[in-house]
Coordinates of C-alpha atoms in Angstrom, one line a residue:
Chain A
X21 CA -20.7 -9.4 -7.1
X22 CA -16.7 -8.2 -6.3
X23 CA -14.4 -10.7 -8.0
X24 CA -12.9 -13.0 -5.1
X25 CA -9.3 -10.6 -5.4
X26 CA -10.7 -6.8 -6.7
X27 CA -7.5 -6.1 -8.0
X28 CA -8.3 -8.5 -10.9
X29 CA -10.8 -7.1 -13.2
X30 CA -13.4 -9.2 -14.9
X31 CA -12.6 -9.6 -18.8
X32 CA -15.2 -7.8 -21.5
X33 CA -15.9 -7.4 -24.6
X34 CA -15.9 -4.1 -26.4
X35 CA -19.1 -4.3 -28.1
X36 CA -19.7 -0.7 -29.4
X37 CA -17.9 2.4 -29.7
X38 CA -19.6 5.5 -30.5
X39 CA -18.2 9.3 -31.1
X40 CA -19.9 11.5 -28.5
X41 CA -17.6 14.2 -28.5
X42 CA -14.0 14.9 -31.0
X43 CA -12.1 13.2 -27.8
X44 CA -14.6 11.3 -25.7
X45 CA -15.9 7.7 -26.7
X46 CA -18.8 5.6 -25.1
X47 CA -17.4 2.4 -24.9
X48 CA -20.4 -0.1 -24.8
X49 CA -19.1 -3.2 -23.0
X50 CA -20.2 -7.0 -21.9
X51 CA -19.2 -9.2 -19.6
X52 CA -17.4 -12.1 -20.9
X53 CA -18.6 -14.5 -18.1
X54 CA -22.1 -15.4 -19.1
X55 CA -22.7 -15.8 -15.5
X56 CA -22.0 -12.2 -14.9
X57 CA -23.6 -10.4 -17.6
X58 CA -27.1 -10.2 -16.2
X59 CA -26.3 -10.3 -12.6
X60 CA -23.2 -7.3 -12.5
X61 CA -25.0 -4.5 -10.8
X62 CA -24.4 -1.4 -10.1
X63 CA -26.0 2.0 -9.2
X64 CA -25.7 5.3 -10.7
X65 CA -22.4 6.9 -9.0
X66 CA -20.7 4.0 -8.7
X67 CA -17.3 3.5 -10.9
X68 CA -15.1 0.8 -11.9
X69 CA -11.4 0.4 -13.0
X70 CA -11.5 0.1 -16.6
X71 CA -7.0 -1.7 -17.6
X72 CA -6.1 -1.3 -21.2
X73 CA -3.7 -3.9 -20.5
X74 CA -0.1 -3.1 -21.2
X75 CA -1.0 0.9 -20.4
X76 CA -2.4 0.5 -16.9
X77 CA -5.7 1.4 -15.7
X78 CA -7.7 4.1 -14.2
X79 CA -11.1 4.9 -13.2
X80 CA -14.6 5.8 -14.9
X81 CA -17.8 6.5 -12.8
X82 CA -20.6 4.5 -14.6
X83 CA -23.2 5.9 -17.5
X84 CA -25.4 3.1 -18.4
X85 CA -28.0 1.6 -16.3
X86 CA -27.5 -2.1 -14.7
X87 CA -30.9 -3.0 -15.0
X88 CA -32.0 -1.5 -18.5
X89 CA -29.3 -5.2 -20.1
X90 CA -28.1 -3.0 -22.5
X91 CA -24.7 -2.8 -21.7
X92 CA -21.7 -1.3 -19.9
X93 CA -21.0 2.3 -21.1
X94 CA -18.4 4.3 -19.8
X95 CA -17.7 8.1 -21.2
X96 CA -14.4 8.0 -21.9
X97 CA -12.2 11.4 -22.3
X98 CA -8.6 11.1 -24.3
X99 CA -6.6 13.2 -21.4
X100 CA -3.9 10.4 -20.4
X101 CA -2.4 7.4 -21.0
X102 CA -4.7 4.9 -20.2
X103 CA -7.7 6.9 -21.9
X104 CA -5.9 7.3 -25.1
X105 CA -5.0 3.1 -25.1
X106 CA -8.8 2.6 -24.6
X107 CA -9.4 5.1 -27.4
X108 CA -7.3 2.7 -29.9
X109 CA -9.1 -0.2 -29.3
X110 CA -11.8 -1.3 -31.4
X111 CA -14.7 -3.6 -31.1
X112 CA -13.6 -7.1 -30.4
X113 CA -11.2 -6.3 -28.2
X114 CA -10.6 -7.1 -24.5
X115 CA -11.1 -4.3 -21.5
X116 CA -10.5 -4.9 -17.7
X117 CA -12.9 -4.5 -15.1
X118 CA -12.8 -4.0 -12.2
X119 CA -15.8 -2.7 -9.2
X120 CA -18.3 -1.8 -8.9
X121 CA -17.0 0.3 -6.0
X122 CA -17.7 3.5 -4.0
X123 CA -21.2 4.9 -2.9
X124 CA -23.7 6.6 -5.3
X125 CA -26.3 8.7 -5.4
X126 CA -29.1 8.0 -3.2
X127 CA -31.8 8.2 -5.9
X128 CA -34.5 6.6 -3.9
X129 CA -33.6 9.2 -1.0
X130 CA -34.8 12.3 -3.5
X131 CA -38.2 10.0 -4.6
X132 CA -40.6 13.1 -4.7
X133 CA -37.9 15.9 -4.8
X134 CA -37.6 18.2 -7.2
X135 CA -34.2 17.7 -9.1
X136 CA -31.8 20.1 -10.2
X137 CA -28.8 18.3 -12.9
X138 CA -25.9 20.5 -13.7
X139 CA -23.0 18.7 -15.5
X140 CA -19.9 20.7 -17.6
X141 CA -18.1 18.6 -20.3
X142 CA -17.5 15.2 -19.0
X143 CA -18.6 16.1 -16.0
X144 CA -21.9 14.9 -17.6
X145 CA -21.3 11.5 -17.6
X146 CA -22.0 10.1 -14.3
X147 CA -25.4 12.4 -15.0
X148 CA -26.3 11.0 -17.1
X149 CA -27.4 7.5 -15.4
X150 CA -29.2 9.7 -12.6
X151 CA -31.3 11.2 -15.4
X152 CA -32.1 8.4 -17.4
X153 CA -33.2 6.6 -13.8
X154 CA -35.6 9.6 -13.2
X155 CA -37.0 9.4 -16.4
X156 CA -37.8 5.6 -15.9
X157 CA -39.0 6.2 -13.2
X158 CA -40.4 9.7 -14.0
X159 CA -44.0 9.8 -11.9
X160 CA -41.8 9.1 -8.6
X161 CA -39.6 12.5 -8.8
X162 CA -40.4 16.0 -9.0
X163 CA -39.0 18.3 -11.8
X164 CA -36.6 17.3 -13.6
X165 CA -34.2 20.3 -14.6
X166 CA -30.9 19.6 -16.2
X167 CA -28.1 22.4 -17.0
X168 CA -25.4 20.2 -19.9
X169 CA -22.7 22.5 -20.1
X170 CA -19.3 22.5 -22.5
X171 CA -16.7 24.8 -24.0
X172 CA -18.4 24.3 -28.0
X173 CA -21.3 23.3 -29.3
X174 CA -19.1 19.7 -30.2
X175 CA -18.2 18.9 -26.7
X176 CA -21.7 19.1 -25.5
X177 CA -22.0 14.8 -24.9
X178 CA -25.0 12.8 -25.1
X179 CA -26.6 14.7 -27.6
X180 CA -28.0 11.9 -29.4
X181 CA -30.4 12.0 -26.1
X182 CA -31.3 15.7 -26.1
X183 CA -34.8 15.3 -27.6
X184 CA -35.8 11.8 -25.3
X185 CA -34.6 14.2 -22.0
X186 CA -36.0 17.3 -23.6
X187 CA -39.3 15.6 -24.6
X188 CA -40.1 13.8 -21.5
X189 CA -43.0 15.2 -18.6
X190 CA -41.9 18.0 -16.2
X191 CA -38.3 18.3 -17.2
X192 CA -36.1 21.2 -18.9
X193 CA -33.0 20.8 -20.4
X194 CA -30.5 23.7 -20.6
X195 CA -27.9 23.6 -23.3
X196 CA -24.9 26.4 -22.7
X197 CA -21.5 27.4 -24.8
X198 CA -18.4 28.7 -23.6
X199 CA -18.4 29.7 -27.3
X200 CA -20.6 29.3 -29.9
X201 CA -20.1 28.4 -33.5
X202 CA -22.4 29.5 -36.9
X203 CA -25.0 26.6 -36.7
X204 CA -25.6 27.6 -32.3
X205 CA -28.2 29.2 -31.6
X206 CA -28.5 28.5 -28.5
X207 CA -27.2 30.0 -24.9
X208 CA -23.3 31.1 -25.0
X209 CA -23.3 31.7 -21.2
X210 CA -20.7 29.8 -18.4
X211 CA -22.6 27.6 -16.2
X212 CA -23.0 28.9 -12.8
X213 CA -24.5 32.0 -14.7
X214 CA -27.7 30.1 -16.5
X215 CA -27.6 28.4 -12.6
X216 CA -28.8 32.0 -12.0
X217 CA -30.2 33.2 -14.6
X218 CA -32.9 30.3 -14.4
X219 CA -33.3 30.6 -10.8
X220 CA -35.1 27.5 -9.7
X221 CA -36.2 27.6 -6.4
X222 CA -34.4 25.7 -3.9
X223 CA -37.9 24.2 -2.0
X224 CA -37.6 20.8 -2.2
X225 CA -34.9 20.6 -4.2
X226 CA -31.5 18.5 -4.9
X227 CA -29.3 19.9 -7.1
X228 CA -26.4 17.5 -8.0
X229 CA -23.3 18.7 -10.1
X230 CA -20.4 17.4 -11.8
X231 CA -17.8 18.9 -13.9
X232 CA -14.3 20.7 -13.7
X233 CA -14.0 22.0 -10.4
X234 CA -13.4 25.3 -11.2
X235 CA -17.4 25.4 -12.5
X236 CA -18.1 23.7 -9.2
X237 CA -16.6 25.9 -7.5
X238 CA -18.7 29.1 -8.9
X239 CA -22.2 26.6 -9.5
X240 CA -21.5 25.7 -5.8
X241 CA -22.1 29.9 -4.9
X242 CA -24.6 30.4 -7.7
X243 CA -26.9 27.5 -6.3
X244 CA -25.6 28.9 -2.5
X245 CA -27.3 33.1 -3.7
X246 CA -30.5 31.2 -4.7
X247 CA -30.8 29.7 -0.8
X248 CA -30.0 26.2 -1.3
X249 CA -28.2 24.4 1.9
X250 CA -24.8 22.8 1.3
X251 CA -27.1 19.3 2.2
X252 CA -29.0 20.4 -1.1
X253 CA -25.7 20.0 -3.2
X254 CA -24.4 16.6 -4.1
X255 CA -21.4 16.7 -6.3
X256 CA -18.8 13.6 -7.4
X257 CA -15.4 14.1 -6.7
X258 CA -12.6 13.3 -8.7
X259 CA -9.1 11.7 -7.7
X260 CA -6.5 10.1 -8.4
X261 CA -7.2 6.1 -7.4
X262 CA -5.5 3.3 -7.5
X263 CA -7.0 0.5 -5.8
X264 CA -10.7 1.7 -4.9
X265 CA -10.9 -0.3 -2.1
X266 CA -9.0 2.1 0.4
X267 CA -5.8 1.1 1.0
X268 CA -3.5 2.9 -1.5
X269 CA -4.6 6.0 0.3
X270 CA -4.3 8.5 -3.3
X271 CA -7.7 9.3 -2.8
X272 CA -7.8 10.4 1.0
X273 CA -9.4 13.0 2.0
X274 CA -9.4 14.3 5.8
X275 CA -11.1 10.8 7.2
X276 CA -12.4 10.1 3.7
X277 CA -11.6 8.0 1.0
X278 CA -12.9 8.7 -2.3
X279 CA -13.1 5.8 -3.4
X280 CA -15.1 4.0 -1.0
X281 CA -16.4 6.4 1.1
X282 CA -17.6 8.9 -1.9
X283 CA -17.1 8.9 -5.0
X284 CA -21.1 10.6 -3.8
X285 CA -20.8 14.1 -1.4
X286 CA -23.1 16.7 -0.6
X287 CA -21.0 19.8 -0.1
X288 CA -22.0 19.1 3.7
X289 CA -19.5 17.3 4.0
X290 CA -17.1 18.9 1.5
X291 CA -17.5 21.6 3.3
X292 CA -16.1 19.8 6.6
X293 CA -12.7 18.6 5.1
X294 CA -9.8 20.8 5.8
X295 CA -8.4 20.7 2.2
X296 CA -10.5 23.0 -0.1
X297 CA -12.6 21.2 -2.9
Chain B
X28 CA 8.3 -19.9 37.4
X29 CA 8.9 -18.8 34.3
X30 CA 9.4 -20.8 30.7
X31 CA 12.9 -19.7 29.5
X32 CA 14.7 -21.2 26.5
X33 CA 18.6 -21.1 25.7
X34 CA 20.4 -19.3 23.6
X35 CA 21.5 -23.0 21.8
X36 CA 18.3 -24.3 22.2
X37 CA 16.0 -21.6 20.8
X38 CA 19.1 -21.9 17.6
X39 CA 18.2 -25.5 17.1
X40 CA 14.5 -25.0 17.7
X41 CA 15.2 -22.8 14.6
X42 CA 17.1 -25.0 12.6
X43 CA 13.9 -27.3 13.1
X44 CA 11.3 -24.9 12.4
X45 CA 12.8 -24.0 9.1
X46 CA 12.3 -27.5 7.6
X47 CA 8.5 -26.5 7.9
X48 CA 8.2 -22.8 7.7
X49 CA 10.4 -19.8 5.6
X50 CA 12.5 -18.4 8.3
X51 CA 12.7 -14.4 7.8
X52 CA 14.5 -12.8 10.5
X53 CA 17.1 -9.8 10.9
X54 CA 20.4 -10.6 9.2
X55 CA 24.0 -8.2 9.1
X56 CA 25.7 -8.3 6.2
X57 CA 28.4 -5.5 6.0
X58 CA 27.0 -3.1 8.8
X59 CA 23.4 -3.4 7.1
X60 CA 20.3 -5.0 9.1
X61 CA 17.5 -6.2 7.3
X62 CA 14.6 -8.7 7.7
X63 CA 16.1 -11.8 5.3
X64 CA 14.5 -14.8 4.2
X65 CA 17.3 -17.8 6.4
X66 CA 17.4 -21.4 5.0
X67 CA 17.9 -24.0 8.0
X68 CA 21.7 -24.1 7.3
X69 CA 22.1 -20.2 7.6
X70 CA 20.5 -19.6 11.1
X71 CA 24.1 -19.3 13.0
X72 CA 23.8 -15.7 10.5
X73 CA 20.7 -14.9 12.5
X74 CA 21.6 -11.5 14.5
X75 CA 19.7 -11.6 17.6
X76 CA 22.0 -8.6 19.4
X77 CA 20.8 -6.1 16.4
X78 CA 19.4 -2.9 17.6
X79 CA 17.0 -2.0 14.5
X80 CA 16.6 -3.2 11.3
X81 CA 17.2 -0.7 8.5
X82 CA 14.0 -1.9 6.8
X83 CA 10.8 -2.6 8.4
X84 CA 9.6 -5.8 8.1
X85 CA 6.2 -4.9 6.3
X86 CA 7.9 -5.5 3.4
X87 CA 7.4 -9.2 3.9
X88 CA 3.7 -9.0 3.8
X89 CA 3.6 -5.7 1.4
X90 CA 6.8 -5.7 -0.7
X91 CA 9.1 -2.5 -2.1
X92 CA 7.3 -4.2 -5.6
X93 CA 4.9 -6.8 -6.5
X94 CA 4.0 -9.1 -9.2
X95 CA -0.6 -8.6 -8.6
X96 CA -0.6 -11.1 -11.7
X97 CA 0.6 -11.6 -15.2
X98 CA -1.0 -11.8 -18.4
X99 CA 0.2 -14.2 -21.0
X100 CA -1.3 -12.8 -23.9
X101 CA -2.9 -15.3 -25.9
X102 CA -6.4 -15.1 -27.7
X103 CA -7.4 -13.6 -24.7
X104 CA -5.9 -12.4 -21.8
X105 CA -6.0 -15.5 -19.2
X106 CA -4.9 -13.6 -15.9
X107 CA -2.2 -16.0 -13.7
X108 CA -2.8 -14.2 -10.2
X109 CA 0.4 -14.8 -7.8
X110 CA 0.8 -16.6 -4.7
X111 CA 2.5 -17.9 -1.6
X112 CA 3.6 -21.4 -0.8
X113 CA 4.1 -21.8 2.5
X114 CA 3.7 -20.9 6.2
X115 CA 6.2 -18.2 7.5
X116 CA 7.8 -17.3 11.0
X117 CA 8.8 -13.7 10.7
X118 CA 11.5 -14.1 13.4
X119 CA 13.0 -11.4 15.9
X120 CA 10.2 -8.3 15.2
X121 CA 10.3 -5.4 17.3
X122 CA 7.0 -4.9 19.5
X123 CA 7.1 -1.3 17.4
X124 CA 7.6 -3.0 14.1
X125 CA 4.7 -5.5 15.5
X126 CA 2.6 -2.9 16.1
X127 CA 3.1 -1.0 12.6
X128 CA 1.9 -4.8 11.1
X129 CA -0.7 -4.3 12.3
X130 CA -1.7 -1.3 11.9
X131 CA -1.1 -2.0 8.5
X132 CA -3.6 -4.6 9.5
X133 CA -6.8 -2.2 10.0
X134 CA -6.3 -0.8 6.1
X135 CA -5.4 -3.7 4.9
X136 CA -7.7 -6.6 6.4
X137 CA -10.8 -4.3 6.4
X138 CA -13.4 -5.2 3.9
X139 CA -12.1 -6.1 1.2
X140 CA -9.3 -7.5 2.2
X141 CA -6.2 -6.8 0.2
X142 CA -6.1 -10.3 -0.6
X143 CA -2.4 -10.5 -1.3
X144 CA -1.3 -9.3 1.9
X145 CA -3.7 -11.4 3.9
X146 CA -2.4 -14.9 2.1
X147 CA 1.2 -14.2 3.2
X148 CA -0.6 -12.1 6.9
X149 CA -2.5 -15.5 7.3
X150 CA 0.5 -18.0 6.8
X151 CA 2.7 -16.2 9.1
X152 CA 3.5 -16.6 13.0
X153 CA 5.5 -13.3 14.9
X154 CA 8.0 -13.9 17.3
X155 CA 9.5 -11.3 19.0
X156 CA 12.6 -9.7 20.8
X157 CA 12.2 -7.5 23.7
X158 CA 13.9 -4.2 22.9
X159 CA 16.3 -4.1 26.4
X160 CA 18.8 -1.1 24.7
X161 CA 16.6 0.9 22.7
X162 CA 18.5 3.6 19.9
X163 CA 18.3 7.3 20.3
X164 CA 15.4 8.3 18.1
X165 CA 13.0 5.8 19.3
X166 CA 10.1 7.0 21.2
X167 CA 7.0 3.6 21.3
X168 CA 6.7 4.6 24.6
X169 CA 5.0 7.8 23.7
X170 CA 2.3 6.7 21.4
X171 CA 1.1 4.0 23.0
X172 CA 3.5 1.2 22.6
X173 CA 6.7 -0.6 25.0
X174 CA 9.8 -2.3 24.7
X175 CA 8.3 -5.3 26.0
X176 CA 4.9 -4.5 24.5
X177 CA 3.0 -8.3 23.3
X178 CA -0.1 -6.8 22.4
X179 CA 0.6 -7.7 18.2
X180 CA 3.2 -10.3 18.5
X181 CA 2.4 -14.7 18.4
X182 CA 5.2 -14.9 20.6
X183 CA 7.6 -12.7 22.7
X184 CA 11.0 -13.6 24.0
X185 CA 12.6 -11.1 26.5
X186 CA 16.5 -12.0 26.7
X187 CA 18.5 -13.0 30.5
X188 CA 21.2 -14.0 31.5
X189 CA 19.8 -17.7 32.0
X190 CA 18.2 -17.4 28.6
X191 CA 14.9 -15.9 27.0
X192 CA 11.2 -16.3 29.1
X193 CA 9.3 -17.2 25.7
X194 CA 5.3 -16.0 25.9
X195 CA 2.6 -16.6 23.7
X196 CA -0.1 -14.3 23.3
X197 CA -2.2 -15.9 20.8
X198 CA -3.4 -19.4 19.6
X199 CA -0.5 -19.5 17.2
X200 CA 1.7 -18.6 19.0
X201 CA 0.5 -21.1 22.0
X202 CA 0.9 -24.1 19.7
X203 CA 4.1 -23.1 18.0
X204 CA 5.5 -22.9 21.3
X205 CA 4.2 -26.5 22.2
X206 CA 7.4 -27.9 20.2
X207 CA 10.2 -25.4 21.4
X208 CA 12.8 -26.5 23.7
X209 CA 12.0 -24.6 27.2
X210 CA 12.7 -25.3 30.7
X211 CA 10.8 -24.3 33.9
X212 CA 13.5 -21.3 36.2
X213 CA 13.0 -18.6 38.2
X214 CA 14.1 -15.7 37.3
X215 CA 14.2 -12.3 37.6
X216 CA 12.5 -10.5 34.7
X217 CA 15.1 -7.7 32.8
X218 CA 14.7 -4.1 33.9
X219 CA 12.7 -1.9 31.0
X220 CA 14.5 0.4 29.2
X221 CA 13.4 3.6 29.5
X222 CA 12.8 5.7 26.6
X223 CA 13.2 9.7 25.7
X224 CA 9.1 11.5 25.9
X225 CA 7.8 13.2 23.3
X226 CA 4.0 14.9 24.3
X227 CA 2.0 12.8 21.5
X228 CA -0.9 12.4 24.3
X229 CA -4.1 14.8 22.3
X230 CA -2.1 15.5 19.4
X231 CA -5.1 14.4 17.1
X232 CA -7.5 17.0 19.1
X233 CA -4.8 19.8 18.4
X234 CA -3.8 19.0 14.5
X235 CA -6.8 20.9 12.9
X236 CA -6.3 24.2 14.4
X237 CA -2.9 24.5 13.0
X238 CA -4.2 23.2 9.6
X239 CA -3.6 26.9 8.2
X240 CA -0.7 27.3 9.6
X241 CA 2.7 28.5 7.5
X242 CA 4.4 26.0 9.5
X243 CA 4.0 23.0 6.7
X244 CA 5.1 25.2 3.9
X245 CA 8.1 26.5 5.8
X246 CA 9.3 22.6 7.1
X247 CA 8.6 21.2 3.4
X248 CA 10.7 23.7 1.7
X249 CA 13.5 21.2 2.4
X250 CA 12.5 18.2 2.0
X251 CA 13.7 16.9 -1.2
X252 CA 11.1 14.2 -2.0
X253 CA 12.9 11.4 -1.5
X254 CA 10.3 9.3 -0.2
X255 CA 12.6 7.8 2.4
X256 CA 10.3 8.1 5.5
X257 CA 7.8 6.7 3.7
X258 CA 9.7 3.8 2.2
X259 CA 11.2 3.1 6.1
X260 CA 8.2 3.5 8.2
X261 CA 6.7 0.4 9.4
X262 CA 3.3 1.4 8.7
X263 CA 3.6 3.6 5.4
X264 CA 1.6 1.7 2.6
X265 CA 0.1 4.2 0.2
X266 CA 0.4 2.3 -2.9
X267 CA 1.0 2.7 -7.4
X268 CA -0.1 0.5 -9.5
X269 CA 1.5 0.2 -13.3
X270 CA 1.6 -2.4 -16.3
X271 CA 5.1 -3.9 -17.6
X272 CA 5.3 -5.3 -20.9
X273 CA 8.1 -6.7 -22.1
X274 CA 8.6 -9.8 -23.4
X275 CA 4.9 -10.5 -25.0
X276 CA 4.1 -10.8 -20.9
X277 CA 2.1 -7.7 -18.9
X278 CA 2.8 -7.7 -15.2
X279 CA 0.7 -5.3 -13.3
X280 CA 2.9 -4.6 -10.3
X281 CA 2.1 -2.6 -6.9
X282 CA 5.1 -1.0 -6.2
X283 CA 5.8 1.4 -2.7
X284 CA 4.1 5.1 -3.3
X285 CA 4.4 7.9 -1.0
X286 CA 2.6 11.1 -0.6
X287 CA 5.3 13.5 -0.6
X288 CA 5.8 12.5 -4.8
X289 CA 5.2 14.9 -6.7
X290 CA 2.3 13.5 -8.9
X291 CA 0.6 11.3 -6.3
X292 CA -2.3 12.9 -6.2
X293 CA -2.4 14.4 -10.4
X294 CA -4.8 13.2 -12.3
X295 CA -4.6 12.9 -16.3
X296 CA -4.7 16.3 -18.1
X297 CA -2.6 18.4 -15.2
X298 CA -4.9 19.0 -12.7
X299 CA -3.6 18.6 -9.7
X300 CA -6.6 18.7 -6.0
X301 CA -3.5 19.2 -3.8
X302 CA -0.8 20.9 -5.5
X303 CA 1.5 22.4 -3.3
X304 CA 4.6 21.1 -1.4
X305 CA 3.5 22.2 1.4
X306 CA 0.6 20.3 0.8
X307 CA 1.9 17.3 0.6
X308 CA 4.0 17.2 3.2
X309 CA 0.8 18.4 5.8
X310 CA -0.8 15.3 4.3
X311 CA 1.7 12.8 5.9
X312 CA 1.3 14.4 9.4
X313 CA -2.7 14.9 9.1
X314 CA -2.8 11.4 7.9
X315 CA -1.0 10.0 10.8
X316 CA -1.8 11.7 13.7
X317 CA -5.3 13.4 12.4
X318 CA -7.3 11.4 9.9
X319 CA -6.1 7.8 10.2
X320 CA -7.2 7.4 14.5
X321 CA -11.2 8.3 14.2
X322 CA -11.1 5.5 11.3
X323 CA -8.9 2.9 13.0
X324 CA -8.9 3.6 16.8
X325 CA -5.1 4.5 16.4
X326 CA -2.2 7.1 15.2
X327 CA -0.3 5.9 12.7
X328 CA 3.0 6.1 14.4
X329 CA 4.9 2.9 16.0
X330 CA 7.9 5.6 18.0
X331 CA 10.2 3.5 16.0
X332 CA 12.4 6.5 15.1
X333 CA 13.3 5.2 11.3
X334 CA 12.2 8.4 9.7
X335 CA 14.1 10.2 11.9
X336 CA 17.2 8.6 11.7
X337 CA 17.2 8.1 7.2
X338 CA 15.6 11.3 6.3
X339 CA 18.5 13.7 4.8
X340 CA 16.8 16.6 5.2
X341 CA 16.5 16.1 9.2
X342 CA 12.7 16.3 9.1
X343 CA 11.5 15.2 12.7
X344 CA 8.5 13.9 13.8
X345 CA 9.2 14.0 16.9
X346 CA 9.7 17.6 16.5
X347 CA 6.8 18.2 14.7
X348 CA 4.3 16.5 17.0
X349 CA 6.0 18.9 19.5
X350 CA 5.7 22.3 17.2
X351 CA 2.2 20.9 16.9
X352 CA 1.7 21.3 20.7
X353 CA 3.4 24.6 21.3
X354 CA 2.1 26.6 18.0
X355 CA -0.4 29.1 19.6
X356 CA -3.7 29.7 17.3

């Protein structure tokens, strides 16, 4: 699937831009080469580099599901030079896409298990295809509990999908914000506190979390408090990356490269790193 | 009987090879020896008695800065990938530097191969020169190499009073040597020099237990982030990729980078998983001595001593290895 020279991006056309939050846009892309449009495969957890030509490229997790064939989607938070340039683009623009890279959430192995999704802010991005994959294969998984947290109500991503998620069978969606506004009637609590409050049973459950490092640290502690073992807790690490192929050594952590050995790791693997993550 | 080539024949053979191949060889100018491209009329400029080049030969395969591709702004970006045109001979490699290339090979040729590196690598034949008078700071024999180690070369030449002993180790080398004017002679091979020994054996096993020692912060304090250690290293290969725009043309450029750079792991938005100077410093030694070996089967050091010679604040890998051995936990 990767091009012959994996440093050279495929060209993609920006089909649609949706504002998810004040600083996060959903970019929907279509590869320009027709033969690739129906054959471009990737899995939840994998990522690609997007090029804003002339500014640079940066890695982003896929937020769409390849088999749905409704475009290749990324949720891009405006945070640096490349993301700022991507935010400036309008439908019809050409974006470079290199990938897919990295490993993925082993969703086949999780069949029959309860899934506990814990996302914070833009950390929900790589978890969205996990949720949608489970909903597309609902009978094959146990209960699905989702905690989606953000700083304020307007920072909650994928709000247009909340109804679909909440109404799905054996699925519970819990939203929380650090600080509400006058219209907010939901929780005002930090994500780790919600984990502790909801007390999901660790029995036959996999917890998948992604969010800011501080949230992950306290979420990990909360999960351990509930009896989750390190091999039942999965996350996707964010690291500076330049190549995506284990060459540039920017994302090297111990004897692992986040780009090719990850980005998906269990906390059992992470706990073996000498460096603290 | 041993096959040898006289110095005169060696130079005329190189002159002849230069018609077909790009020849990259050590050339000294203004007291600085570097690997340079030499044409057939410049073969006499090759320095056959150099001790060590200032920069390693990795530059040939992995230049300090190279354009990966150019985009000319039409209606759609048109990508014109860079490519190499002809076969090359990298001549006069010391065995330590050949090992440096072999170590980069492990990372860059692993699937998916780095196409830019691979193309140059495939088109290049490595001719080495045994090291008969090693530099003060060398320690190749402590890290698995040797002054006449031919493992990573296509051809090794060893100088004697009668000429250069020629040894081909690969098919590529054997093929090339068939065209060399050699004579069979009764030769007593030169005595190889003995090198300074440091206690590098078992260093990989010792590294994990001193990870949290204050030692790394303490030694790092004098580092000035100049990155020279990584730039002169024959097997350091961290890189950066950036876009440059000029005259309507966009170039995507890959450049050398070093794990010692302050922004090496800093993400957009400012979060840095490896935020301290000590942690950056430690990464260099842990990557070389602990992380690389289980993946690629060898410590990532050739014992060439260039980092020792070049560091402006005298950070010395030999001392670091020795200190780790001595540290009590």
